[in-house]
Amino acid sequence: NCWSPYLGLKTAQSVNMFANLRLEAGVSNHLIMKNTPKPFTYLDDIVEIESSTGGKSLKYYERDNVGMIYYEFLSRMSNNPELTVSYRRGGVYYEDMTSATLADEIESTLHPAWFRKWFHFKPVHLERPEPCH
């Protein structure tokens, strides 16, 4: 669990030296390890939620400069079929996406639901990488 963020597996509910460690989207605020090994790439893929309807679960992410790990986004979409979301990913804008329009991506990317319970990701503050203390 201590190495989870450094391996690229999760950022929340992990035990690491710094509570505000930032390793998403190729950014690191670690004082010593600027380039972590990260054999898993979950933390590299970020979405920025522009708008969402059908539930409150993504409203927090609609704020400016707060992103979400794409894997977490797909997991939330698969669990909430009533959501309709417009977002940016890798500079591309996607409008009015639902779990139905993302079904192939959800199927090919997500692990089974019991396995996903181990994956927890914090919101990604894109504009202000927090310094490690």
mmCIF file of C-alpha atoms in Angstrom:
data_model
loop_
_atom_site.group_PDB
_atom_site.id
_atom_site.type_symbol
_atom_site.label_atom_id
_atom_site.label_comp_id
_atom_site.label_asym_id
_atom_site.label_seq_id
_atom_site.Cartn_x
_atom_site.Cartn_y
_atom_site.Cartn_z
ATOM 1 C CA ASN A 1 0.000 0.000 0.000
ATOM 2 C CA CYS A 2 2.930 2.347 0.656
ATOM 3 C CA TRP A 3 4.263 1.918 -2.864
ATOM 4 C CA SER A 4 0.883 2.119 -4.647
ATOM 5 C CA PRO A 5 1.247 5.761 -5.775
ATOM 6 C CA TYR A 6 4.834 5.210 -6.900
ATOM 7 C CA LEU A 7 3.750 2.197 -8.930
ATOM 8 C CA GLY A 8 0.937 4.189 -10.560
ATOM 9 C CA LEU A 9 -1.854 2.136 -8.978
ATOM 10 C CA LYS A 10 -3.698 4.595 -6.737
ATOM 11 C CA THR A 11 -3.360 7.938 -4.982
ATOM 12 C CA ALA A 12 -6.019 7.858 -2.268
ATOM 13 C CA GLN A 13 -6.154 5.638 0.795
ATOM 14 C CA SER A 14 -2.528 4.727 0.460
ATOM 15 C CA VAL A 15 0.155 5.090 3.080
ATOM 16 C CA ASN A 16 2.937 7.287 1.809
ATOM 17 C CA MET A 17 5.369 9.751 3.296
ATOM 18 C CA PHE A 18 3.437 12.844 2.207
ATOM 19 C CA ALA A 19 -0.316 13.312 2.417
ATOM 20 C CA ASN A 20 -0.381 15.696 -0.539
ATOM 21 C CA LEU A 21 1.805 13.648 -2.874
ATOM 22 C CA ARG A 22 1.100 14.444 -6.521
ATOM 23 C CA LEU A 23 2.090 11.961 -9.231
ATOM 24 C CA GLU A 24 -0.688 12.315 -11.815
ATOM 25 C CA ALA A 25 -0.311 13.303 -15.486
ATOM 26 C CA GLY A 26 3.467 13.087 -15.411
ATOM 27 C CA VAL A 27 3.783 15.706 -12.641
ATOM 28 C CA SER A 28 5.619 14.955 -9.410
ATOM 29 C CA ASN A 29 5.886 17.120 -6.316
ATOM 30 C CA HIS A 30 7.999 14.588 -4.449
ATOM 31 C CA LEU A 31 11.107 16.161 -2.933
ATOM 32 C CA ILE A 32 13.433 13.266 -3.680
ATOM 33 C CA MET A 33 11.917 11.010 -6.335
ATOM 34 C CA LYS A 34 11.013 13.315 -9.222
ATOM 35 C CA ASN A 35 10.758 10.447 -11.710
ATOM 36 C CA THR A 36 8.988 7.541 -10.072
ATOM 37 C CA PRO A 37 9.143 4.092 -11.714
ATOM 38 C CA LYS A 38 5.336 3.767 -12.307
ATOM 39 C CA PRO A 39 5.051 0.474 -14.225
ATOM 40 C CA PHE A 40 1.259 1.011 -14.255
ATOM 41 C CA THR A 41 -0.117 3.984 -16.199
ATOM 42 C CA TYR A 42 -3.440 4.647 -14.463
ATOM 43 C CA LEU A 43 -2.198 8.004 -13.127
ATOM 44 C CA ASP A 44 -1.121 9.273 -16.543
ATOM 45 C CA ASP A 45 -4.595 9.495 -18.092
ATOM 46 C CA ILE A 46 -6.618 12.481 -16.808
ATOM 47 C CA VAL A 47 -10.047 13.820 -17.770
ATOM 48 C CA GLU A 48 -11.376 17.302 -17.080
ATOM 49 C CA ILE A 49 -15.132 17.276 -16.558
ATOM 50 C CA GLU A 50 -16.805 20.183 -18.361
ATOM 51 C CA SER A 51 -20.420 19.347 -17.452
ATOM 52 C CA SER A 52 -22.505 16.479 -16.165
ATOM 53 C CA THR A 53 -26.202 15.709 -15.732
ATOM 54 C CA GLY A 54 -28.083 12.885 -14.117
ATOM 55 C CA GLY A 55 -26.459 12.900 -10.712
ATOM 56 C CA LYS A 56 -24.263 14.773 -8.277
ATOM 57 C CA SER A 57 -21.329 12.359 -8.281
ATOM 58 C CA LEU A 58 -19.215 14.412 -10.736
ATOM 59 C CA LYS A 59 -20.259 17.957 -9.785
ATOM 60 C CA TYR A 60 -17.097 18.484 -7.697
ATOM 61 C CA TYR A 61 -14.953 17.800 -10.750
ATOM 62 C CA GLU A 62 -16.675 20.467 -12.833
ATOM 63 C CA ARG A 63 -14.703 23.121 -10.986
ATOM 64 C CA ASP A 64 -11.894 24.753 -12.950
ATOM 65 C CA ASN A 65 -8.610 22.886 -12.965
ATOM 66 C CA VAL A 66 -9.731 19.766 -11.109
ATOM 67 C CA GLY A 67 -9.254 16.570 -13.043
ATOM 68 C CA MET A 68 -10.065 12.921 -12.553
ATOM 69 C CA ILE A 69 -8.103 9.789 -13.349
ATOM 70 C CA TYR A 70 -9.670 8.265 -16.473
ATOM 71 C CA TYR A 71 -9.885 4.816 -14.901
ATOM 72 C CA GLU A 72 -11.890 6.291 -11.997
ATOM 73 C CA PHE A 73 -14.063 8.165 -14.498
ATOM 74 C CA LEU A 74 -14.885 4.965 -16.396
ATOM 75 C CA SER A 75 -15.650 3.177 -13.142
ATOM 76 C CA ARG A 76 -18.065 5.913 -12.088
ATOM 77 C CA MET A 77 -19.715 5.927 -15.493
ATOM 78 C CA SER A 78 -20.214 2.147 -15.394
ATOM 79 C CA ASN A 79 -21.778 2.401 -11.927
ATOM 80 C CA ASN A 80 -24.054 5.328 -12.854
ATOM 81 C CA PRO A 81 -25.797 4.716 -16.195
ATOM 82 C CA GLU A 82 -27.962 7.820 -15.692
ATOM 83 C CA LEU A 83 -24.940 10.154 -16.043
ATOM 84 C CA THR A 84 -24.323 12.203 -19.171
ATOM 85 C CA VAL A 85 -20.913 13.875 -19.204
ATOM 86 C CA SER A 86 -18.953 16.244 -21.431
ATOM 87 C CA TYR A 87 -15.206 16.217 -20.798
ATOM 88 C CA ARG A 88 -11.705 16.763 -22.161
ATOM 89 C CA ARG A 89 -9.169 13.974 -22.372
ATOM 90 C CA GLY A 90 -5.762 14.370 -23.956
ATOM 91 C CA GLY A 91 -6.821 17.673 -25.525
ATOM 92 C CA VAL A 92 -9.889 16.130 -27.207
ATOM 93 C CA TYR A 93 -13.401 17.248 -26.253
ATOM 94 C CA TYR A 94 -16.082 14.570 -25.787
ATOM 95 C CA GLU A 95 -19.684 15.732 -25.550
ATOM 96 C CA ASP A 96 -22.699 14.066 -23.910
ATOM 97 C CA MET A 97 -21.032 10.735 -23.215
ATOM 98 C CA THR A 98 -22.896 8.033 -21.281
ATOM 99 C CA SER A 99 -22.056 4.569 -20.036
ATOM 100 C CA ALA A 100 -23.707 3.260 -23.212
ATOM 101 C CA THR A 101 -21.479 5.345 -25.521
ATOM 102 C CA LEU A 102 -18.437 4.332 -23.446
ATOM 103 C CA ALA A 103 -19.442 0.653 -23.200
ATOM 104 C CA ASP A 104 -16.574 -0.652 -25.344
ATOM 105 C CA GLU A 105 -14.013 1.414 -23.436
ATOM 106 C CA ILE A 106 -15.478 0.343 -20.091
ATOM 107 C CA GLU A 107 -15.410 -3.299 -21.149
ATOM 108 C CA SER A 108 -11.822 -3.221 -22.419
ATOM 109 C CA THR A 109 -10.325 -1.050 -19.667
ATOM 110 C CA LEU A 110 -11.954 -1.814 -16.324
ATOM 111 C CA HIS A 111 -11.138 -4.756 -14.118
ATOM 112 C CA PRO A 112 -14.007 -6.640 -12.440
ATOM 113 C CA ALA A 113 -15.921 -4.610 -9.824
ATOM 114 C CA TRP A 114 -14.477 -6.579 -6.892
ATOM 115 C CA PHE A 115 -10.939 -5.768 -8.073
ATOM 116 C CA ARG A 116 -11.684 -2.067 -8.672
ATOM 117 C CA LYS A 117 -12.491 -1.658 -4.984
ATOM 118 C CA TRP A 118 -8.726 -1.595 -4.375
ATOM 119 C CA PHE A 119 -8.221 1.348 -6.746
ATOM 120 C CA HIS A 120 -8.771 4.776 -5.160
ATOM 121 C CA PHE A 121 -7.783 8.065 -6.749
ATOM 122 C CA LYS A 122 -7.805 11.595 -5.344
ATOM 123 C CA PRO A 123 -9.029 14.542 -7.419
ATOM 124 C CA VAL A 124 -6.185 15.988 -9.476
ATOM 125 C CA HIS A 125 -5.574 19.705 -8.941
ATOM 126 C CA LEU A 126 -4.150 20.461 -12.374
ATOM 127 C CA GLU A 127 -3.173 24.099 -12.081
ATOM 128 C CA ARG A 128 -1.561 24.139 -8.700
ATOM 129 C CA PRO A 129 0.641 21.163 -7.996
ATOM 130 C CA GLU A 130 0.805 21.164 -4.236
ATOM 131 C CA PRO A 131 4.308 21.207 -2.774
ATOM 132 C CA CYS A 132 5.262 18.268 -0.610
ATOM 133 C CA HIS A 133 5.946 19.111 3.025
#
